[in-house]
Amino acid sequence: MEDLNYKKLVNMITEAVYKEIKPKEESSNLFSIPVEVSNHHVHLTRDSLDILYGKGYELTKLRDLSQPGEFASNERVVLVSLKMKVIEKVRILGPLREYTQAELSITDGYFLGLDLPTRISGNIKGSPPIIIIGPKGVLTLSEGAIRAARHIHMTSKDSEYYQVKNGDRVNVEVSGEHGVIYKDVVIRVSSNSKLAFHLDTDEANAGNVKETTLARIL
Amino acid sequence: MEDLNYKKLVNMITEAVYKEIKPKEESSNLFSIPVEVSNHHVHLTRDSLDILYGKGYELTKLRDLSQPGEFASNERVVLVSLKMKVIEKVRILGPLREYTQAELSITDGYFLGLDLPTRISGNIKGSPPIIIIGPKGVLTLSEGAIRAARHIHMTSKDSEYYQVKNGDRVNVEVSGEHGVIYKDVVIRVSSNSKLAFHLDTDEANAGNVKETTLARIL
């Protein structure tokens, strides 16, 4: 009888320990998420492109990006801050969007003299002003300069696999030596996605990210 | 009798769980380590300074650095890579050392076209060549361009408090939003130290490090 009770107790303990310990082990997934590095770039509305490159101008494709339908264009602009600091040759990403914004790194921010807020793409309210210059015109934005919040694009199938949901903020580790664990990585789930962890150049360089680097959600 | 055995068993379990769980809680120290950001800079030997600034030239102090005796000098140099890319106004740190090296960020490395190894200061063997130019001469180094391994300076008293030892590699988290956990941070213990976590500009910007940011060892 005593033995039986011991056994029952031990089973209860094993179960409790399993619950406590096992999820931690399972969350240490294999490194399986491709890492992509975004250099600074701009997104433009139809109206903005009209001003910068001329009425009805169409972006021409340099190369496809990983996210379906998105591309780097051959067209570039010059960015100027109100402190009269300049970054040349900033690429326009296509297709055109519902908002105009410049996505910059914190290093760019120091150079331009801007205190960049970290935002999900499209959320530019209250961000610093920036001047965008194209071959046909100048756009003076009262807001629009942000540092993009690092994020993982995934489909809902991926989100089931990784047990996360849209809008979650997770810690993400990258493979390789001298790596980094990025906190506050935003999960962005959409049907028209390809699995990819997006970092800016500061973030990638800090974590020693190479072309072969993979990431895992902790 | 049965009750007594249960009690003994429960105590054993509590002890085992304590051993397993407690160290993890204790290691999540308060954020207590100051974070300092190093911009790119050079260290020079007496011979190198003789070539760049003239025989017997003495560095003049711009400001003290946190580590006792170390200072940023008013003197600067130009760095040129074999790809003929140039970084101007790179500060010389004093005092003079037993080796000559340029400490650069990975962003600098991309700009200069150099694949920088991550090294502890002074370990430059096999690192890329770099040309250093001063007002009195040119120094063509066959090696000497590195990315400094991120590290924490501390005294042996600090190392007792944080339960680490010289040469350990630890994970370090910084306070604040959009932060980062840095892996492979080298512990550097010496009697002539002031507690400080040293990052380069890429690393600091990736982790949203501000003047008030503190770090903790995980």
XYZ file of C-alpha atoms in Angstrom:
436
model
C 0.000 0.000 0.000
C 2.782 2.368 0.892
C 4.619 1.449 -2.303
C 1.531 2.140 -4.346
C 1.178 5.592 -2.844
C 4.793 6.346 -3.566
C 4.269 5.320 -7.149
C 1.233 7.543 -7.515
C 3.097 10.471 -5.988
C 6.126 9.926 -8.197
C 3.867 9.850 -11.245
C 2.263 13.112 -10.203
C 5.676 14.636 -9.776
C 6.933 13.369 -13.111
C 3.896 14.878 -14.759
C 4.349 18.199 -12.992
C 8.054 18.313 -13.820
C 7.300 17.365 -17.426
C 4.821 20.239 -17.692
C 7.371 22.649 -16.237
C 10.488 21.506 -18.057
C 9.312 19.998 -21.320
C 7.875 23.128 -22.977
C 11.220 24.862 -22.486
C 12.987 22.066 -24.300
C 10.494 22.010 -27.141
C 10.701 25.758 -27.627
C 14.400 25.436 -28.314
C 13.528 24.560 -31.890
C 16.022 23.872 -34.561
C 17.290 26.972 -36.328
C 14.846 26.969 -39.234
C 13.814 30.525 -40.106
C 15.684 32.345 -42.908
C 17.131 35.716 -41.901
C 16.970 38.666 -44.306
C 18.610 42.058 -43.941
C 16.863 45.242 -45.060
C 19.007 48.199 -46.013
C 17.370 51.587 -45.571
C 14.601 52.172 -48.141
C 11.413 54.082 -48.806
C 7.818 53.102 -49.526
C 5.777 55.581 -51.558
C 2.149 56.270 -52.401
C 1.032 56.868 -55.986
C 0.890 60.610 -55.214
C 4.423 60.634 -53.798
C 5.860 58.839 -56.827
C 4.034 61.301 -59.101
C 5.817 64.171 -57.354
C 9.260 62.536 -57.206
C 9.418 60.811 -60.594
C 6.628 62.488 -62.609
C 2.897 61.904 -63.136
C 2.061 58.263 -63.851
C 5.658 57.031 -63.561
C 5.954 53.241 -63.090
C 8.681 51.686 -60.944
C 10.953 49.245 -62.785
C 11.996 46.024 -61.081
C 15.624 45.438 -60.073
C 14.890 42.161 -58.283
C 12.137 40.323 -56.445
C 12.131 40.324 -52.656
C 11.233 37.268 -50.600
C 7.711 38.459 -49.820
C 5.448 37.584 -52.769
C 4.834 40.568 -55.091
C 7.354 42.839 -53.391
C 10.417 44.055 -55.260
C 13.416 46.351 -55.107
C 13.101 48.937 -57.876
C 15.855 50.536 -59.913
C 14.618 53.932 -58.749
C 16.294 55.730 -55.900
C 15.835 58.932 -53.938
C 17.860 61.280 -51.762
C 16.860 61.763 -48.112
C 17.566 65.042 -46.313
C 16.846 65.749 -42.651
C 15.935 69.146 -41.228
C 19.505 69.182 -39.871
C 20.631 69.294 -43.535
C 22.269 65.888 -43.396
C 21.946 63.800 -46.547
C 21.706 60.103 -47.416
C 21.912 59.444 -51.159
C 20.858 56.456 -53.253
C 18.028 55.201 -51.044
C 16.053 52.579 -52.933
C 12.291 52.657 -53.507
C 10.615 49.313 -52.787
C 7.592 48.306 -54.836
C 4.715 48.000 -55.224
C 3.311 51.401 -54.233
C 1.584 51.538 -50.852
C -1.088 53.479 -49.000
C 1.549 55.445 -47.093
C 4.893 57.117 -47.685
C 7.690 56.366 -45.219
C 11.469 56.065 -44.920
C 12.733 52.992 -43.054
C 16.123 53.788 -41.526
C 18.526 52.224 -39.064
C 19.430 53.879 -35.749
C 22.892 54.462 -37.254
C 21.188 56.428 -40.053
C 19.189 58.258 -37.380
C 22.354 59.421 -35.599
C 23.831 60.492 -38.921
C 20.703 62.470 -39.890
C 20.194 63.845 -36.374
C 16.822 62.085 -35.988
C 15.518 60.260 -32.917
C 13.752 57.443 -34.777
C 10.820 55.655 -33.157
C 10.639 51.882 -33.647
C 7.418 51.147 -35.522
C 5.594 48.517 -37.515
C 5.573 49.545 -41.178
C 2.767 52.014 -41.925
C 2.506 53.380 -38.383
C 4.239 56.736 -38.869
C 2.132 58.985 -36.615
C 4.358 61.451 -34.771
C 7.589 60.204 -36.379
C 10.217 62.794 -37.419
C 9.945 64.866 -40.595
C 12.056 63.941 -43.625
C 12.596 65.434 -47.071
C 12.588 63.049 -50.045
C 14.107 64.201 -53.331
C 13.603 62.596 -56.725
C 14.579 63.615 -60.270
C 11.289 65.457 -60.839
C 10.411 66.902 -57.467
C 10.752 67.284 -53.731
C 8.481 65.876 -51.035
C 8.584 67.533 -47.615
C 7.014 65.128 -45.129
C 5.949 66.380 -41.708
C 6.336 62.780 -40.478
C 7.520 59.497 -41.986
C 11.025 58.579 -40.759
C 10.955 55.394 -38.668
C 13.069 52.483 -37.632
C 11.149 49.368 -38.665
C 10.327 47.013 -35.794
C 12.125 43.727 -36.435
C 9.605 41.080 -37.411
C 8.994 37.606 -38.765
C 6.742 37.171 -41.784
C 4.830 33.902 -41.767
C 1.654 32.202 -42.955
C -0.999 30.954 -40.531
C 0.336 27.447 -41.122
C 3.785 28.616 -39.965
C 2.201 30.311 -36.963
C 0.618 26.993 -35.926
C 3.952 25.235 -36.308
C 5.811 27.825 -34.237
C 2.889 28.227 -31.795
C 2.702 32.003 -32.098
C 0.032 34.375 -33.367
C -0.164 37.634 -35.274
C 1.092 40.562 -33.190
C 2.958 38.398 -30.659
C 6.323 39.725 -29.517
C 8.915 36.990 -29.136
C 12.612 36.482 -28.487
C 14.532 35.238 -31.517
C 18.029 33.760 -31.558
C 20.273 33.580 -34.613
C 22.690 30.765 -35.404
C 26.439 31.241 -35.570
C 29.223 32.691 -33.443
C 28.956 36.043 -31.698
C 25.205 35.932 -32.172
C 22.412 37.807 -30.533
C 18.975 37.096 -29.098
C 16.607 39.787 -30.375
C 13.822 40.750 -27.976
C 10.463 42.249 -29.037
C 10.360 40.610 -32.465
C 6.873 41.116 -33.922
C 5.081 38.139 -35.495
C 3.310 39.179 -38.701
C 0.961 36.529 -40.043
C -0.587 36.832 -43.492
C -1.657 34.363 -46.155
C 0.551 36.041 -48.748
C 3.852 35.585 -46.870
C 7.063 33.670 -47.079
C 8.742 32.717 -43.816
C 11.506 35.256 -43.104
C 13.008 37.104 -40.124
C 13.632 40.721 -41.139
C 16.405 42.769 -39.531
C 17.938 46.126 -40.361
C 21.667 46.514 -40.970
C 22.518 47.475 -37.366
C 20.700 44.454 -36.022
C 22.203 42.078 -38.548
C 25.747 43.330 -37.987
C 25.413 43.189 -34.207
C 24.421 39.517 -34.487
C 27.092 38.623 -37.041
C 24.374 37.606 -39.509
C 25.599 36.056 -42.771
C 23.708 34.775 -45.796
C 23.531 31.310 -44.271
C 22.297 32.445 -40.855
C 19.068 30.908 -39.571
C 16.880 31.921 -36.653
C 14.708 30.229 -34.060
C 11.949 31.485 -31.807
C 12.733 30.933 -28.125
C 4.805 6.238 9.467
C 3.448 6.705 5.990
C 2.966 10.410 6.661
C 6.573 10.716 7.802
C 7.814 9.124 4.606
C 5.728 11.458 2.536
C 7.169 14.384 4.417
C 10.706 13.188 3.822
C 10.017 12.628 0.157
C 8.396 16.031 -0.236
C 11.426 17.636 1.404
C 13.735 15.832 -0.988
C 11.665 17.052 -3.896
C 11.545 20.618 -2.640
C 15.309 20.542 -2.350
C 15.749 19.111 -5.831
C 13.335 21.624 -7.351
C 15.054 24.439 -5.449
C 18.406 23.375 -6.869
C 16.971 23.272 -10.380
C 14.842 26.410 -10.340
C 16.482 28.757 -7.861
C 19.769 29.414 -9.675
C 17.798 30.531 -12.732
C 15.914 33.088 -10.649
C 19.034 34.365 -8.954
C 20.877 34.753 -12.243
C 18.212 37.170 -13.391
C 20.001 39.927 -11.521
C 18.874 43.484 -11.411
C 20.127 45.558 -14.319
C 23.234 46.979 -12.694
C 26.083 47.159 -15.218
C 26.701 50.458 -17.058
C 26.755 50.149 -20.848
C 29.306 52.092 -22.902
C 29.484 52.457 -26.670
C 32.810 52.521 -28.503
C 32.951 54.285 -31.827
C 35.642 53.028 -34.207
C 39.130 53.959 -33.016
C 42.794 52.976 -33.193
C 45.409 51.935 -30.654
C 49.033 52.687 -31.538
C 52.499 51.684 -30.434
C 55.186 54.276 -29.764
C 56.735 53.429 -33.158
C 53.427 53.863 -34.986
C 52.763 57.258 -33.411
C 56.325 58.304 -34.344
C 55.552 57.521 -37.989
C 52.072 59.086 -38.061
C 52.603 62.199 -35.923
C 56.395 62.596 -35.812
C 59.212 61.302 -33.585
C 58.439 61.667 -29.879
C 54.980 63.144 -30.395
C 52.759 62.988 -27.286
C 49.001 62.426 -27.489
C 46.890 65.206 -25.964
C 43.820 64.307 -23.915
C 40.326 65.149 -25.149
C 38.558 63.326 -22.301
C 39.016 60.465 -19.876
C 37.393 57.117 -20.649
C 35.759 54.976 -17.978
C 38.702 52.589 -17.659
C 41.293 54.157 -15.319
C 44.163 55.812 -17.215
C 42.577 55.449 -20.643
C 41.602 58.498 -22.656
C 40.311 59.717 -26.006
C 42.970 61.921 -27.582
C 42.494 64.969 -29.770
C 44.548 63.247 -32.450
C 42.877 61.474 -35.330
C 43.904 59.426 -38.357
C 42.512 58.398 -41.727
C 41.944 54.703 -42.451
C 42.171 53.350 -45.996
C 41.466 49.773 -47.040
C 43.159 47.953 -49.913
C 39.852 48.465 -51.761
C 40.624 52.206 -51.621
C 37.692 52.987 -49.351
C 38.332 55.672 -46.746
C 37.144 56.444 -43.208
C 38.269 59.850 -41.975
C 38.560 61.288 -38.463
C 39.199 58.044 -36.580
C 40.285 58.853 -33.044
C 43.463 57.571 -31.391
C 42.889 56.253 -27.871
C 45.606 56.636 -25.269
C 47.839 55.642 -23.697
C 50.104 53.998 -26.277
C 50.048 50.192 -26.327
C 52.200 47.231 -27.280
C 50.291 46.744 -30.518
C 48.753 48.805 -33.303
C 45.196 47.994 -34.328
C 42.030 49.518 -35.750
C 38.788 48.562 -33.962
C 35.909 48.800 -36.412
C 32.246 47.826 -36.564
C 30.915 45.282 -39.061
C 29.173 48.218 -40.769
C 32.618 49.821 -41.197
C 33.865 46.471 -42.491
C 31.214 46.353 -45.224
C 32.020 49.942 -46.141
C 35.770 49.265 -46.352
C 35.304 45.888 -48.043
C 36.901 44.014 -45.133
C 35.719 40.748 -43.575
C 36.546 41.631 -39.976
C 37.252 38.879 -37.461
C 35.819 39.329 -33.956
C 38.764 39.490 -31.555
C 39.794 40.452 -28.069
C 41.865 43.628 -28.230
C 45.510 42.892 -29.047
C 44.813 39.602 -30.837
C 45.279 40.742 -34.442
C 47.003 37.707 -35.969
C 45.667 37.051 -39.471
C 43.273 40.037 -39.431
C 42.936 42.123 -42.629
C 45.482 44.733 -43.710
C 44.734 48.418 -43.191
C 46.516 51.665 -44.069
C 46.664 54.354 -41.364
C 47.463 57.921 -42.379
C 48.570 60.713 -40.062
C 49.802 64.265 -40.675
C 53.461 63.144 -40.763
C 53.364 59.725 -42.338
C 51.673 56.575 -43.575
C 51.589 53.184 -41.904
C 50.801 50.163 -44.077
C 49.807 47.318 -41.786
C 49.744 43.758 -43.109
C 47.230 42.968 -40.349
C 45.408 44.943 -37.653
C 41.763 45.559 -38.605
C 39.406 43.799 -36.184
C 35.952 43.962 -34.743
C 36.401 44.058 -30.963
C 34.695 41.215 -29.112
C 32.032 42.729 -26.855
C 33.137 42.483 -23.252
C 32.559 43.488 -19.662
C 35.397 45.098 -17.708
C 35.315 44.267 -14.016
C 37.462 43.862 -10.908
C 37.882 40.520 -9.165
C 35.437 41.774 -6.514
C 32.846 42.350 -9.259
C 33.588 38.914 -10.679
C 32.775 37.353 -7.295
C 29.548 39.299 -7.082
C 28.454 38.283 -10.573
C 29.854 34.735 -10.170
C 31.907 34.807 -13.361
C 35.625 34.586 -14.048
C 38.129 36.085 -16.454
C 37.638 34.744 -19.987
C 34.097 33.461 -19.403
C 31.645 34.018 -22.223
C 28.207 34.973 -20.999
C 24.830 36.172 -22.271
C 24.068 39.781 -21.396
C 20.700 41.528 -21.581
C 20.204 45.291 -21.770
C 17.343 47.198 -20.176
C 14.732 49.110 -22.164
C 12.371 48.510 -25.058
C 13.413 46.749 -28.249
C 16.455 45.399 -26.454
C 18.784 42.567 -27.233
C 20.487 39.708 -25.411
C 24.122 39.626 -26.512
C 25.693 36.178 -26.659
C 29.436 35.475 -26.322
C 30.220 38.490 -24.149
C 33.764 38.129 -22.807
C 34.426 38.739 -19.113
C 37.657 40.691 -18.621
C 38.802 40.851 -15.021
C 41.617 43.152 -13.936
C 42.406 45.065 -10.764
C 42.611 48.342 -12.677
C 39.062 48.246 -14.062
C 35.761 50.011 -13.701
C 32.622 47.955 -14.220
C 31.374 48.568 -17.796
C 29.817 46.590 -20.650
C 31.474 47.678 -23.914
C 29.620 47.515 -27.228
C 30.373 48.860 -30.683
C 27.944 51.166 -32.492
C 26.194 48.355 -34.425
C 25.607 46.400 -31.258
C 24.398 49.412 -29.296
C 22.017 50.561 -32.025
C 20.586 47.075 -32.529
C 19.754 46.964 -28.812
C 18.350 50.506 -28.657
C 21.034 51.410 -26.105
C 20.758 54.917 -24.613
C 22.921 56.726 -22.062
C 20.759 55.401 -19.235
C 20.775 51.768 -20.387
C 21.990 49.154 -17.911
C 22.899 45.521 -18.451
C 22.666 42.275 -16.543
C 24.408 38.948 -16.922
C 21.963 36.080 -17.522
